[in-house]
JSON list of C-alpha atoms in Angstrom, two decimals:
[
{"chain": "A", "resi": 1, "resn": "GLN", "atom": "CA", "xyz": [93.86, 86.57, 109.36]},
{"chain": "A", "resi": 2, "resn": "VAL", "atom": "CA", "xyz": [96.28, 88.66, 107.30]},
{"chain": "A", "resi": 3, "resn": "GLN", "atom": "CA", "xyz": [96.75, 92.36, 107.88]},
{"chain": "A", "resi": 4, "resn": "LEU", "atom": "CA", "xyz": [98.67, 94.97, 105.89]},
{"chain": "A", "resi": 5, "resn": "VAL", "atom": "CA", "xyz": [99.70, 98.16, 107.65]},
{"chain": "A", "resi": 6, "resn": "GLU", "atom": "CA", "xyz": [101.17, 101.13, 105.78]},
{"chain": "A", "resi": 7, "resn": "SER", "atom": "CA", "xyz": [103.26, 103.91, 107.25]},
{"chain": "A", "resi": 8, "resn": "GLY", "atom": "CA", "xyz": [105.45, 106.78, 106.12]},
{"chain": "A", "resi": 9, "resn": "GLY", "atom": "CA", "xyz": [102.95, 109.14, 104.56]},
{"chain": "A", "resi": 10, "resn": "GLY", "atom": "CA", "xyz": [102.86, 112.84, 105.31]},
{"chain": "A", "resi": 11, "resn": "LEU", "atom": "CA", "xyz": [103.14, 116.37, 103.99]},
{"chain": "A", "resi": 12, "resn": "VAL", "atom": "CA", "xyz": [106.13, 117.28, 101.83]},
{"chain": "A", "resi": 13, "resn": "GLN", "atom": "CA", "xyz": [107.06, 120.12, 99.52]},
{"chain": "A", "resi": 14, "resn": "ALA", "atom": "CA", "xyz": [107.35, 119.58, 95.77]},
{"chain": "A", "resi": 15, "resn": "GLY", "atom": "CA", "xyz": [110.73, 118.11, 94.95]},
{"chain": "A", "resi": 16, "resn": "GLY", "atom": "CA", "xyz": [110.97, 116.33, 98.28]},
{"chain": "A", "resi": 17, "resn": "SER", "atom": "CA", "xyz": [111.05, 112.65, 99.15]},
{"chain": "A", "resi": 18, "resn": "LEU", "atom": "CA", "xyz": [109.10, 110.18, 101.24]},
{"chain": "A", "resi": 19, "resn": "ARG", "atom": "CA", "xyz": [109.50, 106.48, 101.92]},
{"chain": "A", "resi": 20, "resn": "LEU", "atom": "CA", "xyz": [106.41, 104.37, 102.45]},
{"chain": "A", "resi": 21, "resn": "SER", "atom": "CA", "xyz": [106.46, 101.01, 104.20]},
{"chain": "A", "resi": 22, "resn": "CYS", "atom": "CA", "xyz": [103.87, 98.26, 104.34]},
{"chain": "A", "resi": 23, "resn": "VAL", "atom": "CA", "xyz": [104.15, 95.28, 106.69]},
{"chain": "A", "resi": 24, "resn": "ALA", "atom": "CA", "xyz": [102.12, 92.12, 106.25]},
{"chain": "A", "resi": 25, "resn": "SER", "atom": "CA", "xyz": [101.33, 90.08, 109.36]},
{"chain": "A", "resi": 26, "resn": "GLY", "atom": "CA", "xyz": [99.29, 87.03, 110.26]},
{"chain": "A", "resi": 27, "resn": "ARG", "atom": "CA", "xyz": [99.24, 83.49, 108.87]},
{"chain": "A", "resi": 28, "resn": "ILE", "atom": "CA", "xyz": [101.66, 83.98, 105.99]},
{"chain": "A", "resi": 29, "resn": "PHE", "atom": "CA", "xyz": [103.76, 81.27, 104.40]},
{"chain": "A", "resi": 30, "resn": "SER", "atom": "CA", "xyz": [104.75, 83.22, 101.31]},
{"chain": "A", "resi": 31, "resn": "ILE", "atom": "CA", "xyz": [103.76, 86.37, 99.50]},
{"chain": "A", "resi": 32, "resn": "ASN", "atom": "CA", "xyz": [103.52, 86.56, 95.73]},
{"chain": "A", "resi": 33, "resn": "ALA", "atom": "CA", "xyz": [103.27, 90.01, 94.16]},
{"chain": "A", "resi": 34, "resn": "MET", "atom": "CA", "xyz": [103.19, 93.14, 96.30]},
{"chain": "A", "resi": 35, "resn": "ALA", "atom": "CA", "xyz": [102.16, 96.51, 94.99]},
{"chain": "A", "resi": 36, "resn": "TRP", "atom": "CA", "xyz": [101.44, 100.13, 95.74]},
{"chain": "A", "resi": 37, "resn": "ASN", "atom": "CA", "xyz": [98.33, 101.84, 94.44]},
{"chain": "A", "resi": 38, "resn": "ARG", "atom": "CA", "xyz": [97.02, 105.36, 94.96]},
{"chain": "A", "resi": 39, "resn": "GLN", "atom": "CA", "xyz": [93.74, 107.18, 94.82]},
{"chain": "A", "resi": 40, "resn": "ALA", "atom": "CA", "xyz": [93.46, 110.93, 94.47]},
{"chain": "A", "resi": 41, "resn": "PRO", "atom": "CA", "xyz": [90.25, 112.79, 95.32]},
{"chain": "A", "resi": 42, "resn": "GLY", "atom": "CA", "xyz": [87.66, 112.31, 92.60]},
{"chain": "A", "resi": 43, "resn": "LYS", "atom": "CA", "xyz": [89.80, 109.82, 90.70]},
{"chain": "A", "resi": 44, "resn": "GLN", "atom": "CA", "xyz": [89.92, 106.06, 90.37]},
{"chain": "A", "resi": 45, "resn": "ARG", "atom": "CA", "xyz": [92.50, 104.02, 92.24]},
{"chain": "A", "resi": 46, "resn": "GLU", "atom": "CA", "xyz": [95.54, 103.39, 90.05]},
{"chain": "A", "resi": 47, "resn": "LEU", "atom": "CA", "xyz": [98.48, 101.04, 90.19]},
{"chain": "A", "resi": 48, "resn": "VAL", "atom": "CA", "xyz": [101.72, 102.85, 90.98]},
{"chain": "A", "resi": 49, "resn": "ALA", "atom": "CA", "xyz": [104.27, 100.05, 91.18]},
{"chain": "A", "resi": 50, "resn": "ILE", "atom": "CA", "xyz": [104.39, 96.30, 91.55]},
{"chain": "A", "resi": 51, "resn": "ILE", "atom": "CA", "xyz": [107.10, 93.82, 92.53]},
{"chain": "A", "resi": 52, "resn": "THR", "atom": "CA", "xyz": [106.96, 90.06, 92.13]},
{"chain": "A", "resi": 53, "resn": "SER", "atom": "CA", "xyz": [108.29, 87.51, 94.58]},
{"chain": "A", "resi": 54, "resn": "SER", "atom": "CA", "xyz": [111.44, 87.23, 92.46]},
{"chain": "A", "resi": 55, "resn": "GLY", "atom": "CA", "xyz": [112.00, 90.98, 92.42]},
{"chain": "A", "resi": 56, "resn": "THR", "atom": "CA", "xyz": [110.74, 91.93, 88.97]},
{"chain": "A", "resi": 57, "resn": "THR", "atom": "CA", "xyz": [109.29, 95.43, 89.05]},
{"chain": "A", "resi": 58, "resn": "ASN", "atom": "CA", "xyz": [106.94, 97.50, 86.94]},
{"chain": "A", "resi": 59, "resn": "TYR", "atom": "CA", "xyz": [105.89, 101.13, 87.27]},
{"chain": "A", "resi": 60, "resn": "ALA", "atom": "CA", "xyz": [103.21, 103.48, 86.07]},
{"chain": "A", "resi": 61, "resn": "ASP", "atom": "CA", "xyz": [104.60, 105.82, 83.43]},
{"chain": "A", "resi": 62, "resn": "SER", "atom": "CA", "xyz": [103.86, 108.82, 85.66]},
{"chain": "A", "resi": 63, "resn": "VAL", "atom": "CA", "xyz": [106.33, 107.68, 88.34]},
{"chain": "A", "resi": 64, "resn": "LYS", "atom": "CA", "xyz": [109.07, 105.98, 86.32]},
{"chain": "A", "resi": 65, "resn": "GLY", "atom": "CA", "xyz": [112.48, 107.33, 87.25]},
{"chain": "A", "resi": 66, "resn": "ARG", "atom": "CA", "xyz": [111.17, 108.93, 90.45]},
{"chain": "A", "resi": 67, "resn": "PHE", "atom": "CA", "xyz": [109.72, 106.05, 92.51]},
{"chain": "A", "resi": 68, "resn": "THR", "atom": "CA", "xyz": [111.38, 102.78, 93.48]},
{"chain": "A", "resi": 69, "resn": "ILE", "atom": "CA", "xyz": [109.57, 99.75, 94.87]},
{"chain": "A", "resi": 70, "resn": "SER", "atom": "CA", "xyz": [111.45, 97.14, 96.88]},
{"chain": "A", "resi": 71, "resn": "ARG", "atom": "CA", "xyz": [110.68, 94.37, 99.33]},
{"chain": "A", "resi": 72, "resn": "ASP", "atom": "CA", "xyz": [112.20, 92.49, 102.22]},
{"chain": "A", "resi": 73, "resn": "ASN", "atom": "CA", "xyz": [110.79, 88.98, 102.12]},
{"chain": "A", "resi": 74, "resn": "ALA", "atom": "CA", "xyz": [112.20, 88.08, 105.53]},
{"chain": "A", "resi": 75, "resn": "LYS", "atom": "CA", "xyz": [110.19, 90.94, 107.04]},
{"chain": "A", "resi": 76, "resn": "ASN", "atom": "CA", "xyz": [107.09, 90.57, 104.80]},
{"chain": "A", "resi": 77, "resn": "THR", "atom": "CA", "xyz": [107.54, 94.24, 103.97]},
{"chain": "A", "resi": 78, "resn": "VAL", "atom": "CA", "xyz": [107.27, 96.28, 100.79]},
{"chain": "A", "resi": 79, "resn": "TYR", "atom": "CA", "xyz": [108.66, 99.80, 100.42]},
{"chain": "A", "resi": 80, "resn": "LEU", "atom": "CA", "xyz": [108.06, 102.69, 98.06]},
{"chain": "A", "resi": 81, "resn": "GLN", "atom": "CA", "xyz": [110.81, 105.28, 97.84]},
{"chain": "A", "resi": 82, "resn": "MET", "atom": "CA", "xyz": [109.34, 108.41, 96.30]},
{"chain": "A", "resi": 83, "resn": "ASN", "atom": "CA", "xyz": [111.68, 111.13, 95.07]},
{"chain": "A", "resi": 84, "resn": "SER", "atom": "CA", "xyz": [111.12, 114.37, 93.16]},
{"chain": "A", "resi": 85, "resn": "LEU", "atom": "CA", "xyz": [107.55, 114.45, 94.39]},
{"chain": "A", "resi": 86, "resn": "LYS", "atom": "CA", "xyz": [105.01, 116.54, 92.52]},
{"chain": "A", "resi": 87, "resn": "PRO", "atom": "CA", "xyz": [101.67, 118.01, 93.64]},
{"chain": "A", "resi": 88, "resn": "GLU", "atom": "CA", "xyz": [99.94, 115.52, 91.33]},
{"chain": "A", "resi": 89, "resn": "ASP", "atom": "CA", "xyz": [101.35, 112.69, 93.46]},
{"chain": "A", "resi": 90, "resn": "THR", "atom": "CA", "xyz": [99.00, 113.77, 96.25]},
{"chain": "A", "resi": 91, "resn": "ALA", "atom": "CA", "xyz": [96.76, 110.81, 97.08]},
{"chain": "A", "resi": 92, "resn": "VAL", "atom": "CA", "xyz": [96.02, 108.08, 99.57]},
{"chain": "A", "resi": 93, "resn": "TYR", "atom": "CA", "xyz": [98.54, 105.31, 98.95]},
{"chain": "A", "resi": 94, "resn": "TYR", "atom": "CA", "xyz": [97.48, 101.70, 99.49]},
{"chain": "A", "resi": 95, "resn": "CYS", "atom": "CA", "xyz": [99.60, 98.60, 99.49]},
{"chain": "A", "resi": 96, "resn": "ASN", "atom": "CA", "xyz": [98.26, 95.24, 98.46]},
{"chain": "A", "resi": 97, "resn": "ALA", "atom": "CA", "xyz": [99.66, 91.74, 98.47]},
{"chain": "A", "resi": 98, "resn": "GLU", "atom": "CA", "xyz": [98.70, 88.45, 96.89]},
{"chain": "A", "resi": 99, "resn": "ILE", "atom": "CA", "xyz": [98.85, 85.75, 99.56]},
{"chain": "A", "resi": 100, "resn": "ALA", "atom": "CA", "xyz": [97.57, 82.21, 99.01]},
{"chain": "A", "resi": 101, "resn": "ARG", "atom": "CA", "xyz": [95.61, 83.33, 95.94]},
{"chain": "A", "resi": 102, "resn": "LYS", "atom": "CA", "xyz": [93.85, 86.07, 97.90]},
{"chain": "A", "resi": 103, "resn": "ASN", "atom": "CA", "xyz": [94.38, 89.81, 97.51]},
{"chain": "A", "resi": 104, "resn": "TYR", "atom": "CA", "xyz": [94.77, 91.82, 100.71]},
{"chain": "A", "resi": 105, "resn": "TRP", "atom": "CA", "xyz": [94.77, 95.59, 101.11]},
{"chain": "A", "resi": 106, "resn": "GLY", "atom": "CA", "xyz": [96.06, 97.99, 103.71]},
{"chain": "A", "resi": 107, "resn": "GLN", "atom": "CA", "xyz": [94.07, 100.89, 105.13]},
{"chain": "A", "resi": 108, "resn": "GLY", "atom": "CA", "xyz": [96.03, 103.52, 103.22]},
{"chain": "A", "resi": 109, "resn": "THR", "atom": "CA", "xyz": [98.38, 106.35, 104.10]},
{"chain": "A", "resi": 110, "resn": "GLN", "atom": "CA", "xyz": [97.95, 109.96, 103.00]},
{"chain": "A", "resi": 111, "resn": "VAL", "atom": "CA", "xyz": [100.65, 111.64, 100.92]},
{"chain": "A", "resi": 112, "resn": "THR", "atom": "CA", "xyz": [100.27, 115.36, 100.33]},
{"chain": "A", "resi": 113, "resn": "VAL", "atom": "CA", "xyz": [102.70, 117.30, 98.15]},
{"chain": "A", "resi": 114, "resn": "SER", "atom": "CA", "xyz": [102.52, 121.08, 98.37]},
{"chain": "A", "resi": 115, "resn": "SER", "atom": "CA", "xyz": [103.58, 123.34, 95.53]}
]
């Protein structure tokens, strides 16, 4: 069984920074794409950033230039460095990973940005 566990969320003032981490554990031989998504209250879940196994990245327009996704394949971990945070970044952030043609999700971590 594969598990994804996020950490690093919290409360931060506008303009501040947070770094999210997500560790995958279990029967894992390799991980394809890894991504961060978020869901704000009353809104649909949206893709924030994605990184392929080779390191190619893509970002939502709303976070380009402020967020950076990275991964450590040896540790089965994906990170999201979030800078210049805005109140509209407030959401539950979920990581997901494609492993053996299946998509796994973490339980989410709350990020709250105060104005």
